[in-house]
mmCIF file of C-alpha atoms in Angstrom:
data_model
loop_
_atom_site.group_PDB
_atom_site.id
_atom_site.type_symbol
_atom_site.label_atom_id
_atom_site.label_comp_id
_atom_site.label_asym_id
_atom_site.label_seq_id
_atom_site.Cartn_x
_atom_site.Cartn_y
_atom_site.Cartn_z
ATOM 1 C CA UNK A 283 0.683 66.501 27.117
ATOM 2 C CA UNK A 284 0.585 62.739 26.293
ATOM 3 C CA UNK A 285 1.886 61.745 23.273
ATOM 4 C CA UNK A 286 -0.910 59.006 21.783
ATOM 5 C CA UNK A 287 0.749 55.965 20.237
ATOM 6 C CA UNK A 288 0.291 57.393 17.205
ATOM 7 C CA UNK A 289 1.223 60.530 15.639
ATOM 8 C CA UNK A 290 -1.115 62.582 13.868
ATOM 9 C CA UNK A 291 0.825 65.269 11.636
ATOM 10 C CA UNK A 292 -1.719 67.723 9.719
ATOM 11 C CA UNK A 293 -0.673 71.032 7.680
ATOM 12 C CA UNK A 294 -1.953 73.984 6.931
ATOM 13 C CA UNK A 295 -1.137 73.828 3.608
ATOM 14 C CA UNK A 296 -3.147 70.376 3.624
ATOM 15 C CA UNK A 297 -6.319 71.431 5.681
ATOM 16 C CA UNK A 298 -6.526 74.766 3.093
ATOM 17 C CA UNK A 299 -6.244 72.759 0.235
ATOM 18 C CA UNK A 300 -7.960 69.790 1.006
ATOM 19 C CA UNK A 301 -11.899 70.461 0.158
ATOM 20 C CA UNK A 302 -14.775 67.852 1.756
ATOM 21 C CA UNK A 303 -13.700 65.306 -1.173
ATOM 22 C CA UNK A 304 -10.942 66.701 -2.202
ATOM 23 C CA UNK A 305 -8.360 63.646 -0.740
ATOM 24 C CA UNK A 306 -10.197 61.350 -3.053
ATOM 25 C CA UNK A 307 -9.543 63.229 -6.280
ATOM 26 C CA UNK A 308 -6.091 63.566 -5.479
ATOM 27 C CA UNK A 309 -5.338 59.700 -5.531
ATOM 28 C CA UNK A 310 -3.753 57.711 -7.959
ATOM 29 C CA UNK A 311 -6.723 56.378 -10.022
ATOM 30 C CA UNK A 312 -4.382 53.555 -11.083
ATOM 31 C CA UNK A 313 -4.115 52.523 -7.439
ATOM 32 C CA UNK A 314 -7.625 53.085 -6.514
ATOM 33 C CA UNK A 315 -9.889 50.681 -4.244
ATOM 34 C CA UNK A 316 -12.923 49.711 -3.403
ATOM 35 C CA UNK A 317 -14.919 52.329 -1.597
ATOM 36 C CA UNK A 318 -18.484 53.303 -0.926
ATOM 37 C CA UNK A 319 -19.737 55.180 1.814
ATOM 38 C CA UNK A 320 -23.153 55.842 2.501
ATOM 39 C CA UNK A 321 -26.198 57.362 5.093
ATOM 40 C CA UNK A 322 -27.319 54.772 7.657
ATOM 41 C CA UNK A 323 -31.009 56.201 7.893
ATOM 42 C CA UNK A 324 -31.912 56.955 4.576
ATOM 43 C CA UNK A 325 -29.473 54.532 2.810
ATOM 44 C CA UNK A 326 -28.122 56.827 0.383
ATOM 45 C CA UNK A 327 -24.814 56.064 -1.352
ATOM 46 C CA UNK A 328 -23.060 59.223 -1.177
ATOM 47 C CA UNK A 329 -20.100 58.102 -3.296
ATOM 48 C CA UNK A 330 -18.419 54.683 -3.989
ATOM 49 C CA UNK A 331 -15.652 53.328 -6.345
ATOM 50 C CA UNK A 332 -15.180 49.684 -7.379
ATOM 51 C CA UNK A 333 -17.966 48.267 -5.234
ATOM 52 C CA UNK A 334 -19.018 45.119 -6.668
ATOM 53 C CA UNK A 335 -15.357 44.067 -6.857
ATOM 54 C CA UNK A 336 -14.600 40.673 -5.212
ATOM 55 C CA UNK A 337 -12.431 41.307 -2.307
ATOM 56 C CA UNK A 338 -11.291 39.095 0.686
ATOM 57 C CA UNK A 339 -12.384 40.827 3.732
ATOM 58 C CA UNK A 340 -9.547 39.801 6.489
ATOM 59 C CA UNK A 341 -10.956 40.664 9.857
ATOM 60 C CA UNK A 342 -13.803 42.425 8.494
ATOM 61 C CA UNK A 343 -15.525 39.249 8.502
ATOM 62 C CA UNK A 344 -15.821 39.880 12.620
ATOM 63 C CA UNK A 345 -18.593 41.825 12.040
ATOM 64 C CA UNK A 346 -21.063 39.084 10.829
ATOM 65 C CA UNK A 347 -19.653 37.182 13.333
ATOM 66 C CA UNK A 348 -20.362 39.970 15.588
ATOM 67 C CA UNK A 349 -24.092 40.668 13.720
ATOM 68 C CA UNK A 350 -25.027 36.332 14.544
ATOM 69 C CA UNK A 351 -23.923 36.789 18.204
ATOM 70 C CA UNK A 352 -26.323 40.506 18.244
ATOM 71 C CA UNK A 353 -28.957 38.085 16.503
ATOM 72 C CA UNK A 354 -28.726 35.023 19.628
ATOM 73 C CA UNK A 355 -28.489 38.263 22.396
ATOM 74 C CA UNK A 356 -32.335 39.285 20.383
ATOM 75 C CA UNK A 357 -33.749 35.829 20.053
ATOM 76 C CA UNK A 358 -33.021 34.912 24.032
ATOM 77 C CA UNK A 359 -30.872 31.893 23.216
ATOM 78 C CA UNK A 360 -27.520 34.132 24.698
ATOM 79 C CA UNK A 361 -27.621 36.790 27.192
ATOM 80 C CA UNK A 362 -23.988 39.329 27.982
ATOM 81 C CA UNK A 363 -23.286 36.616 30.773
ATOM 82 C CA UNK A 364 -23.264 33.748 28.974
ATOM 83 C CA UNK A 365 -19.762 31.765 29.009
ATOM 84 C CA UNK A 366 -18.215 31.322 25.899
ATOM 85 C CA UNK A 367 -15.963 28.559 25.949
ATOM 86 C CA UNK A 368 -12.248 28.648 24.307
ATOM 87 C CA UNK A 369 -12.030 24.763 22.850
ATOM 88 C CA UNK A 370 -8.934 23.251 21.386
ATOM 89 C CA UNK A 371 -9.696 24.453 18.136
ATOM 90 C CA UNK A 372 -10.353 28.173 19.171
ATOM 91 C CA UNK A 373 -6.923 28.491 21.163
ATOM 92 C CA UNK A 374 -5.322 26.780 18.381
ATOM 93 C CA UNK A 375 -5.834 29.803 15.764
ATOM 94 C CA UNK A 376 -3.223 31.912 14.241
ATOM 95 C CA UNK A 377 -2.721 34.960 15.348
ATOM 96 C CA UNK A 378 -3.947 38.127 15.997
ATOM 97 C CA UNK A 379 -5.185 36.365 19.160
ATOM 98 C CA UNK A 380 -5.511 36.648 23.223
ATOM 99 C CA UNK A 381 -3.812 33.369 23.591
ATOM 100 C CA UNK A 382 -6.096 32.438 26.747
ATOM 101 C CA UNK A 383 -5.654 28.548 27.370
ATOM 102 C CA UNK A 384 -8.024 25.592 26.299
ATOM 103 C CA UNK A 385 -11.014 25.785 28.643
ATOM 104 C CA UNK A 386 -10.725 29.085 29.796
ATOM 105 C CA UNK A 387 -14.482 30.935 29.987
ATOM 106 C CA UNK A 388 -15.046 34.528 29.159
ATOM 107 C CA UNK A 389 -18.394 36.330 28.891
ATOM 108 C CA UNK A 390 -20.051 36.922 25.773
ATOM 109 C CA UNK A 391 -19.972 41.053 26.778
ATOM 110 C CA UNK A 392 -15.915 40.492 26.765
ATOM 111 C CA UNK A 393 -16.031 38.179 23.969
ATOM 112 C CA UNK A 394 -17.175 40.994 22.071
ATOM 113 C CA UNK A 395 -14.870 43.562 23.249
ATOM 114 C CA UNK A 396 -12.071 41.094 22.161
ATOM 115 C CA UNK A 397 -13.229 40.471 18.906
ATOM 116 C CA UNK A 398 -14.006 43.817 17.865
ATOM 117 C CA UNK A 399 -11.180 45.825 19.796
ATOM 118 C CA UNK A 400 -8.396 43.064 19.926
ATOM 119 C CA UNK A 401 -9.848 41.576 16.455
ATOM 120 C CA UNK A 402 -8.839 38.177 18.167
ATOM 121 C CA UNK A 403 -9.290 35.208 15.889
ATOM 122 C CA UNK A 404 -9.228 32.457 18.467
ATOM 123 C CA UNK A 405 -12.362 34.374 20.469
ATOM 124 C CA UNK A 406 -14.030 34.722 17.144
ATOM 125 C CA UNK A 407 -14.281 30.688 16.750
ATOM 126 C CA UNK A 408 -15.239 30.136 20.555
ATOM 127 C CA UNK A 409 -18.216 32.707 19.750
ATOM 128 C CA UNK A 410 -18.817 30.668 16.872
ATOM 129 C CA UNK A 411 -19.360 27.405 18.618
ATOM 130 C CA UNK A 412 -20.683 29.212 21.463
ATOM 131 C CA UNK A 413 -23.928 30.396 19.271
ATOM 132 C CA UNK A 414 -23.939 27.694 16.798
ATOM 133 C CA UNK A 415 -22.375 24.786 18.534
ATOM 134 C CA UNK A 416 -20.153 24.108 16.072
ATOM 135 C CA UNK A 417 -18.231 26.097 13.999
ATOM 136 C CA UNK A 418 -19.621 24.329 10.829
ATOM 137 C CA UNK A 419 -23.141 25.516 11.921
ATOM 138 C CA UNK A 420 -22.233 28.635 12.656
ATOM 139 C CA UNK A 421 -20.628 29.410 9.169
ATOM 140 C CA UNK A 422 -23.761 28.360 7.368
ATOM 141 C CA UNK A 423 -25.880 30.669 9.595
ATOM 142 C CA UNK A 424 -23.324 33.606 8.508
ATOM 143 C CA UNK A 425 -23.772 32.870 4.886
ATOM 144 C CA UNK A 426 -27.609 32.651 5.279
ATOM 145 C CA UNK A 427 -27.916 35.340 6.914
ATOM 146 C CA UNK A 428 -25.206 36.680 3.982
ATOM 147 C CA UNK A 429 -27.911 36.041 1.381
ATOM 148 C CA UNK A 430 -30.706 36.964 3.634
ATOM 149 C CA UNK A 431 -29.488 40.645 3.751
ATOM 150 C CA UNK A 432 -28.988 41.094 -0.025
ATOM 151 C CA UNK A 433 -25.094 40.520 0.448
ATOM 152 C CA UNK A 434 -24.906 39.030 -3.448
ATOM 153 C CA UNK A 435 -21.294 38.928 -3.444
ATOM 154 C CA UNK A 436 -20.200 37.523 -0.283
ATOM 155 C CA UNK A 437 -19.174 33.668 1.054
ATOM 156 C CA UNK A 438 -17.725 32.970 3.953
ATOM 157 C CA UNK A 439 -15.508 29.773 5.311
ATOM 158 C CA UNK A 440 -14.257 31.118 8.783
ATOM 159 C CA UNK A 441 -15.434 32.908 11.697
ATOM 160 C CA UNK A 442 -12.715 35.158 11.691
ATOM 161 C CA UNK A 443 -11.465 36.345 8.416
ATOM 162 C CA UNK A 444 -8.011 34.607 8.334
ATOM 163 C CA UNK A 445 -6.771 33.090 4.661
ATOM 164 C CA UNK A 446 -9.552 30.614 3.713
ATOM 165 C CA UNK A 447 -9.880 30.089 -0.371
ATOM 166 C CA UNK A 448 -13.469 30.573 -1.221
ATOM 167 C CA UNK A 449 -14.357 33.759 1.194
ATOM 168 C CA UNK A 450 -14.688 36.907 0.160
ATOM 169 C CA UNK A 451 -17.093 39.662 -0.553
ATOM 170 C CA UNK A 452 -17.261 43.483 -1.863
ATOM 171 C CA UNK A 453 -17.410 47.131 -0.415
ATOM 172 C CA UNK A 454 -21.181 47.038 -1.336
ATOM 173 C CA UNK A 455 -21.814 43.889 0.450
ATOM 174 C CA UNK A 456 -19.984 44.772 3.594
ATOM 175 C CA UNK A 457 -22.133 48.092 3.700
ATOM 176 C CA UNK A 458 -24.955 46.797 3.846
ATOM 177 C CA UNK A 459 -24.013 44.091 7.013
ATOM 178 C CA UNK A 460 -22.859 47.683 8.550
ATOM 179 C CA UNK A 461 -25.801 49.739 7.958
ATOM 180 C CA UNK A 462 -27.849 46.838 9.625
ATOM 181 C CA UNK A 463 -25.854 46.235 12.384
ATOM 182 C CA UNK A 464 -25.992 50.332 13.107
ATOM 183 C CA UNK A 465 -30.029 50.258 12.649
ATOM 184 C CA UNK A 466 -30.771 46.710 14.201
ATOM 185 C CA UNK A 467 -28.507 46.915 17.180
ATOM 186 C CA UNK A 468 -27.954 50.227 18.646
ATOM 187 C CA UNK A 469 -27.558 49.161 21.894
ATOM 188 C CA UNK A 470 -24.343 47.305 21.228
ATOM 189 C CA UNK A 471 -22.528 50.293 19.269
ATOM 190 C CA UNK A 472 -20.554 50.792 22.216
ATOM 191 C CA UNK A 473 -18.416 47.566 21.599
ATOM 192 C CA UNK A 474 -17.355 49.391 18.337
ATOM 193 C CA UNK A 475 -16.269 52.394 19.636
ATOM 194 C CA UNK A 476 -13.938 51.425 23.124
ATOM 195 C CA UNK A 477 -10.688 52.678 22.637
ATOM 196 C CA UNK A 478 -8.978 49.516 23.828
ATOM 197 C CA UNK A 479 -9.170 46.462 26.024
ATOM 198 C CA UNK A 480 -7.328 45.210 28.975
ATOM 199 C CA UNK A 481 -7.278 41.451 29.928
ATOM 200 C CA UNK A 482 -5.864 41.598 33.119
ATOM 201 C CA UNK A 483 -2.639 40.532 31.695
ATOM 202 C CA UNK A 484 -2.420 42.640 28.915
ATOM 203 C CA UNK A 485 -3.382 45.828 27.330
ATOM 204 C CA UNK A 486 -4.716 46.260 23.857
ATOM 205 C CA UNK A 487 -5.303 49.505 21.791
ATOM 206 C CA UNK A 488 -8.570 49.640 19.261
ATOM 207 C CA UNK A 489 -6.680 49.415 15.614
ATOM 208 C CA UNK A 490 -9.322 51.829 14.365
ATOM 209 C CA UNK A 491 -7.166 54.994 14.714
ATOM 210 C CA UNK A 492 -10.439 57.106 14.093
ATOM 211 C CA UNK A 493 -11.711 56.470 17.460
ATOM 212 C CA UNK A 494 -11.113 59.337 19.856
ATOM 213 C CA UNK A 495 -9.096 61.519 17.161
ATOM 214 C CA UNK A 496 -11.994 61.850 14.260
ATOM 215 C CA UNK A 497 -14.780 64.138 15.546
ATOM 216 C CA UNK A 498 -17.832 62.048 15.679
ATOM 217 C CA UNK A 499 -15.878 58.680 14.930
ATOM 218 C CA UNK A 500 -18.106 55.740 16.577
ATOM 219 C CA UNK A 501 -17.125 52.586 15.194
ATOM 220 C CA UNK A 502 -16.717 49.804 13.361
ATOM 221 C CA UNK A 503 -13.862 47.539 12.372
ATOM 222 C CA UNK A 504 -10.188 46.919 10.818
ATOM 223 C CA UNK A 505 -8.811 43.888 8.949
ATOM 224 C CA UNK A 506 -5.691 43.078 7.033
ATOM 225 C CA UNK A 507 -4.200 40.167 5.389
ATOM 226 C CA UNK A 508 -1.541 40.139 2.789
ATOM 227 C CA UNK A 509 -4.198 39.727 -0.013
ATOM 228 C CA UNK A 510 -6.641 42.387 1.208
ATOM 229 C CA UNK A 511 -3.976 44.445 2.075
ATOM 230 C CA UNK A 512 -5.710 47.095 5.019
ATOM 231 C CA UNK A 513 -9.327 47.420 5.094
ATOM 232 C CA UNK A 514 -11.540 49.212 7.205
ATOM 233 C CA UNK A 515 -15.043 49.805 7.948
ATOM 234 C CA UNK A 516 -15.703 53.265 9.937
ATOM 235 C CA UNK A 517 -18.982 55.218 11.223
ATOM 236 C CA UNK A 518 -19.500 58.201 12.404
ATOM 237 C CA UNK A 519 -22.129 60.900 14.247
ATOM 238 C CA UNK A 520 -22.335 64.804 14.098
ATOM 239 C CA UNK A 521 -25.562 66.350 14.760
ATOM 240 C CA UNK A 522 -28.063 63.300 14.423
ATOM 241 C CA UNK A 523 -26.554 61.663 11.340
ATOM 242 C CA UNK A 524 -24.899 58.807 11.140
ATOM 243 C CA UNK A 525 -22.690 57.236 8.269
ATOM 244 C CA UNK A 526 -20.534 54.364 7.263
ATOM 245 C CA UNK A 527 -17.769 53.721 5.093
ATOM 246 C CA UNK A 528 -15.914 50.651 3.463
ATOM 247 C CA UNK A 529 -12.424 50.962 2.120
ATOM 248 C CA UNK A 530 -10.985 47.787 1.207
ATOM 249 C CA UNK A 531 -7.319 47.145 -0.185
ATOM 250 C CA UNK A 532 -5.116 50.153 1.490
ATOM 251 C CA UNK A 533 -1.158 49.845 1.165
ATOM 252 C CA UNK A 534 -1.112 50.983 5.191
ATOM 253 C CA UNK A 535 -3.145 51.798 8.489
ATOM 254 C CA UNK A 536 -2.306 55.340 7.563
ATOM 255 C CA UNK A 537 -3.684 55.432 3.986
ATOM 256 C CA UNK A 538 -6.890 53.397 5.428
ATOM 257 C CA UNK A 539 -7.277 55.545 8.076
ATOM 258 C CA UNK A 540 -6.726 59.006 5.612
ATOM 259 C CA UNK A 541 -9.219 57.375 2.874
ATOM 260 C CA UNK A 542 -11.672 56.595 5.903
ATOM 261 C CA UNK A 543 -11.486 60.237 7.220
ATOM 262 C CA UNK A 544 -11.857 61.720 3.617
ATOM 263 C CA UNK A 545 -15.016 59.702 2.911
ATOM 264 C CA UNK A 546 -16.788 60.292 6.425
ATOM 265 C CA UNK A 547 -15.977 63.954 6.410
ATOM 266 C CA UNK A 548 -17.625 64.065 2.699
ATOM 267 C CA UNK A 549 -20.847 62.108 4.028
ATOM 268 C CA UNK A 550 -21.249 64.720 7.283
ATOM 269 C CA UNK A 551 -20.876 67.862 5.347
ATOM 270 C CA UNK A 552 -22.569 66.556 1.879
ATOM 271 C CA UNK A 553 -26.489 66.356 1.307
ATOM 272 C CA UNK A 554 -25.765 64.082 -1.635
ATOM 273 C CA UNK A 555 -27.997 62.592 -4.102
ATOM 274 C CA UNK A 556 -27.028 59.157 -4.513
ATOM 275 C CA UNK A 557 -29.326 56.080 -4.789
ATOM 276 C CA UNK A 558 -30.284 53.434 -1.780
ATOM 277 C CA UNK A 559 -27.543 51.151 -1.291
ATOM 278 C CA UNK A 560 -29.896 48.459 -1.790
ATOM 279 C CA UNK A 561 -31.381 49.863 -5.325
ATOM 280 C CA UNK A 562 -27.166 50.375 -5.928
ATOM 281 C CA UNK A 563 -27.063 48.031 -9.396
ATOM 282 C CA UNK A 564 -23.716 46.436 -10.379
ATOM 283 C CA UNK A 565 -21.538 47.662 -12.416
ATOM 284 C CA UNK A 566 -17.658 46.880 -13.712
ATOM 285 C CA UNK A 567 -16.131 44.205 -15.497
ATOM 286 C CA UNK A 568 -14.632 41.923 -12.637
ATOM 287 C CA UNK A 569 -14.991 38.345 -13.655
ATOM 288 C CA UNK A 570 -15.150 35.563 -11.203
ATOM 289 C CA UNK A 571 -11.994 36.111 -9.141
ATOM 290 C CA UNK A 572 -11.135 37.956 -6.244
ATOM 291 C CA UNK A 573 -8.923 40.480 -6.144
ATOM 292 C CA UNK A 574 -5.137 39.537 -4.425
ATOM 293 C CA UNK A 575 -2.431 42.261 -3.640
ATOM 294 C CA UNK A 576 -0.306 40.329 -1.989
ATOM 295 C CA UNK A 577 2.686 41.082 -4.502
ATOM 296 C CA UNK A 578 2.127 44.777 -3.634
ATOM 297 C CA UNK A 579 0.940 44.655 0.042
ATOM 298 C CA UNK A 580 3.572 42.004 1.414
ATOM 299 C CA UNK A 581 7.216 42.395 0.076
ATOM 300 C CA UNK A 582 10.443 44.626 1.754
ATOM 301 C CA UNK A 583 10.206 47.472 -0.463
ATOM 302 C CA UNK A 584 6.296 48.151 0.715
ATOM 303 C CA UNK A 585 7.293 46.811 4.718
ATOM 304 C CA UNK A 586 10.305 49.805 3.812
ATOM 305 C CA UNK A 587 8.084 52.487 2.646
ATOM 306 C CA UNK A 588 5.739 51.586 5.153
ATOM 307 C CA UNK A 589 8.200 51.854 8.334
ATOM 308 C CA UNK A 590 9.236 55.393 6.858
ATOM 309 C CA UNK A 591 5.595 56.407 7.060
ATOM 310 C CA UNK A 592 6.558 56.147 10.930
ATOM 311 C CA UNK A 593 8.526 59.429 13.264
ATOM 312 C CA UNK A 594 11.076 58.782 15.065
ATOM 313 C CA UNK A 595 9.340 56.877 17.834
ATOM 314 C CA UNK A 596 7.924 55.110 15.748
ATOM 315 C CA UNK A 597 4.294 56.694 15.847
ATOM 316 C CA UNK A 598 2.239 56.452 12.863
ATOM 317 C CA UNK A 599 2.021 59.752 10.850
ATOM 318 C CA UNK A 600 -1.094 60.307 9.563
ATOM 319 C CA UNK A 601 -1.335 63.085 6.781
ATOM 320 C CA UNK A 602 -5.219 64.759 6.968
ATOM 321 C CA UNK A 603 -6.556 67.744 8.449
ATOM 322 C CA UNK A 604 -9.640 65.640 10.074
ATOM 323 C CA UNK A 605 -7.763 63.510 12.241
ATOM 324 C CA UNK A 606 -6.166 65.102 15.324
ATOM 325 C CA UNK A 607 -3.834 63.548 17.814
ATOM 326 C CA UNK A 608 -5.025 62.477 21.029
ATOM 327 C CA UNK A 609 -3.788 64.115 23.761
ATOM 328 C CA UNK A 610 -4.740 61.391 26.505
ATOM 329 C CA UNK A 611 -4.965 58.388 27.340
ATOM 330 C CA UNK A 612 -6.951 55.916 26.062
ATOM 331 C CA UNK A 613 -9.555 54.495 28.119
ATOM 332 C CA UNK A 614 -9.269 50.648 28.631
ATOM 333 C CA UNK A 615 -12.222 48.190 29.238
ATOM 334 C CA UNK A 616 -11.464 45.227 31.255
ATOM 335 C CA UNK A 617 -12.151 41.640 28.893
ATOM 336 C CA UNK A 618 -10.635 39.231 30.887
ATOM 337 C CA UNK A 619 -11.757 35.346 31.505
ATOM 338 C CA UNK A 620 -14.040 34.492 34.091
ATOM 339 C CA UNK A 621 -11.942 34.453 37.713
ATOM 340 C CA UNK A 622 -11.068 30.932 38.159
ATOM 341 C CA UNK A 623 -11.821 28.959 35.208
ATOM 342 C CA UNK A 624 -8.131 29.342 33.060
ATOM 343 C CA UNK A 625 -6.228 26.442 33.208
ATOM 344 C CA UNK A 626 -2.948 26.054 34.835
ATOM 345 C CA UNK A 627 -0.169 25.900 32.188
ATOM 346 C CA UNK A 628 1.262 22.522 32.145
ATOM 347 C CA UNK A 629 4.483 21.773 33.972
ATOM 348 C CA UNK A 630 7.397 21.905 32.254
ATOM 349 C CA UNK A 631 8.920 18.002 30.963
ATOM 350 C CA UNK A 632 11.450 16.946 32.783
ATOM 351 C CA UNK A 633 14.663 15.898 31.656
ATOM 352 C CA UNK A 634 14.812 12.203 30.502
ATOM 353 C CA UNK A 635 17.604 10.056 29.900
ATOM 354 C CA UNK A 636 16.969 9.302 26.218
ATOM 355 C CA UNK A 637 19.892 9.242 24.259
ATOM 356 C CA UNK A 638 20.344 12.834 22.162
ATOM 357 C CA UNK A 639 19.838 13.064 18.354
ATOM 358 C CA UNK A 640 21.519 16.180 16.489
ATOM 359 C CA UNK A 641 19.029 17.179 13.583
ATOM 360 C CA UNK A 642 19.996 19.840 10.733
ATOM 361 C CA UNK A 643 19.589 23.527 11.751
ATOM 362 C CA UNK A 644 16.221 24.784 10.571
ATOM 363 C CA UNK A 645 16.310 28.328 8.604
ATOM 364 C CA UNK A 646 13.269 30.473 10.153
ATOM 365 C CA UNK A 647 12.061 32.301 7.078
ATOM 366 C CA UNK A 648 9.490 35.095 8.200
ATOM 367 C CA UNK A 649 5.919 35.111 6.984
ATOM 368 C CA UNK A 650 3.655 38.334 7.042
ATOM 369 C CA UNK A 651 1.101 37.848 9.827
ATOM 370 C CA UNK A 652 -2.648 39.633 9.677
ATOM 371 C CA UNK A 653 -2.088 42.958 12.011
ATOM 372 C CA UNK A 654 -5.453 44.191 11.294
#
């Protein structure tokens, strides 16, 4: 049987006493997060926590990039073959990235695998300049088209969700850009749900560890950075109904993935009686500032707890009765650049005869990278 890459360990004890909602009550309500998940026909909030609280989104923000790139593929200006360009500035970004060389093409179609699957930030800026022409342009098209969808709460500086002061936005907010992604574009859902990518060179797993072990699961996207700590959007199918959920601020890809699960299960198996998400009126005492956990997400004693959260070969454990281990595995779809147009690296400098200069040793001192 092959052993996924991550382990899925569920209970009796936990499925029996775990009801449709049940995972939520159980939670510390003094560690509680944003939440809201809600019906992507009707619009229905079927249940939500702290959802007009400013958070920063991380690599959530891929989906408006994502949504502009949908929006060029409608309007004619793009088709799927289009080549999108990586420019000094693009292969210059931090990671999570593919690292592909200045001036290397891909397709827009494998664009889009990379930046939802691989959640690569240096694709997400050549996209950027490949719609908009710059990424300047591009970022004011994603906040008007922020304000034109009734996101209230939302401002964005990058492309690609990596530290920027002045983005951010709320579970409600990031809803709604997923409900109309799901109804406008239906015939791109399949980016969301591939279970990985392979560049030619390299093979990458989907961070959404709902896809292929939740029944239904179809989508969307992951994101983490110290101050978000581990968000996640998720949707899901059974039967003809679709839903989406937003949990923002997780202390691990387990806990996001176990909140996600809870909250999608709930949705499929609840009628519910909530109100539109668009009708959904704020409420909570917030203030101005956005929400930072980076004192609780990104020290030793949370990187400690988190590696125990781990088996012994060092597979994530992930502690709810809806998500099952998968037992293949995954299927991998090719996002490579276009044959022929990657640079050669450059050729090593050759030794010179310049007299030598000793310099003080440097201390590396490790800083917390976005694993989405």
């Amino acid at each position: 049987m092959f052993k996924s890459r991550f382990r899925v360990f569920t209970t009796l004890v936990l499925a029996g006493a775990v009801a449709a909602g049940g995972a939520l009550a159980g939670r510390d309500t003094a560690l509680a997060n944003p939440y809201i998940v809600v019906d992507v026909k009707s619009g229905q909030v079927i249940e939500h926590s702290d959802a007009f609280r400013k958070w920063y989104p991380a690599s959530l923000t891929k989906l408006m990039t994502a949504y502009l790139a949908f929006r060029a593929l409608k309007a004619g200006r793009m088709t799927l073959e289009t080549p999108v360009v990586m420019s000094q500035r693009a292969a210059s970004a931090a990671p999570s990235k593919t690292f592909f060389r200045a001036g290397s093409q891909v397709t827009l179609d494998n664009a889009l695998k990379l930046l939802i699957v691989k959640s690569a930030n240096d694709i997400a800026i050549a996209i950027a300049e490949a719609v908009s022409g710059s990424q300047e342009a591009f970022i004011a098209a994603m906040n008007a088209e922020a304000a034109r969808l009734g996101m209230t709460s939302t401002r964005f500086v990058n492309p690609n969700g990596l530290p920027g002061k002045g983005q951010y936005s709320t579970a409600r907010d990031i809803a709604l850009l997923a409900v109309a992604i799901k109804r406008e574009f239906p015939q791109y859902s399949s980016y969301f749900s591939l279970e990985g990518v392979d560049t030619g060179k390299n093979s990458y797993g989907n961070y959404n560890m709902l896809i292929g072990r939740f029944s239904g699961a179809d989508g969307m996207k992951t994101g983490f950075i110290c101050a978000s700590g581990f968000n996640q959007v998720s949707s899901a199918t059974r039967n003809g109904r679709s839903v989406v959920s937003v949990v923002l601020g997780e202390d691990s890809l387990a806990a996001r993935t176990e909140r996600s699960a809870a909250l999608l299960q709930k949705a499929l198996t609840t009628a519910g009686s909530g109100v539109p998400l668009a009708r959904l009126a704020p409420y909570g005492d917030y203030g101005a500032d956005v929400a930072d956990i980076s004192a609780q997400i990104c020290n030793p004693q949370a990187a400690k707890v988190r590696s125990e959260g781990r088996d012994e070969a060092g597979r994530m454990i992930i502690k709810s009765p809806y998500v099952r281990e998968m037992e293949r595995p995954p299927l991998y779809s090719f996002a490579g650049v276009i044959p022929g147009t990657e640079p050669s690296p450059p050729e090593p400098k050759k030794a010179g005869n310049a007299a030598r200069v000793t310099l003080p040793a440097k201390v590396a001192v490790p800083v917390p990278r976005p694993v989405n």
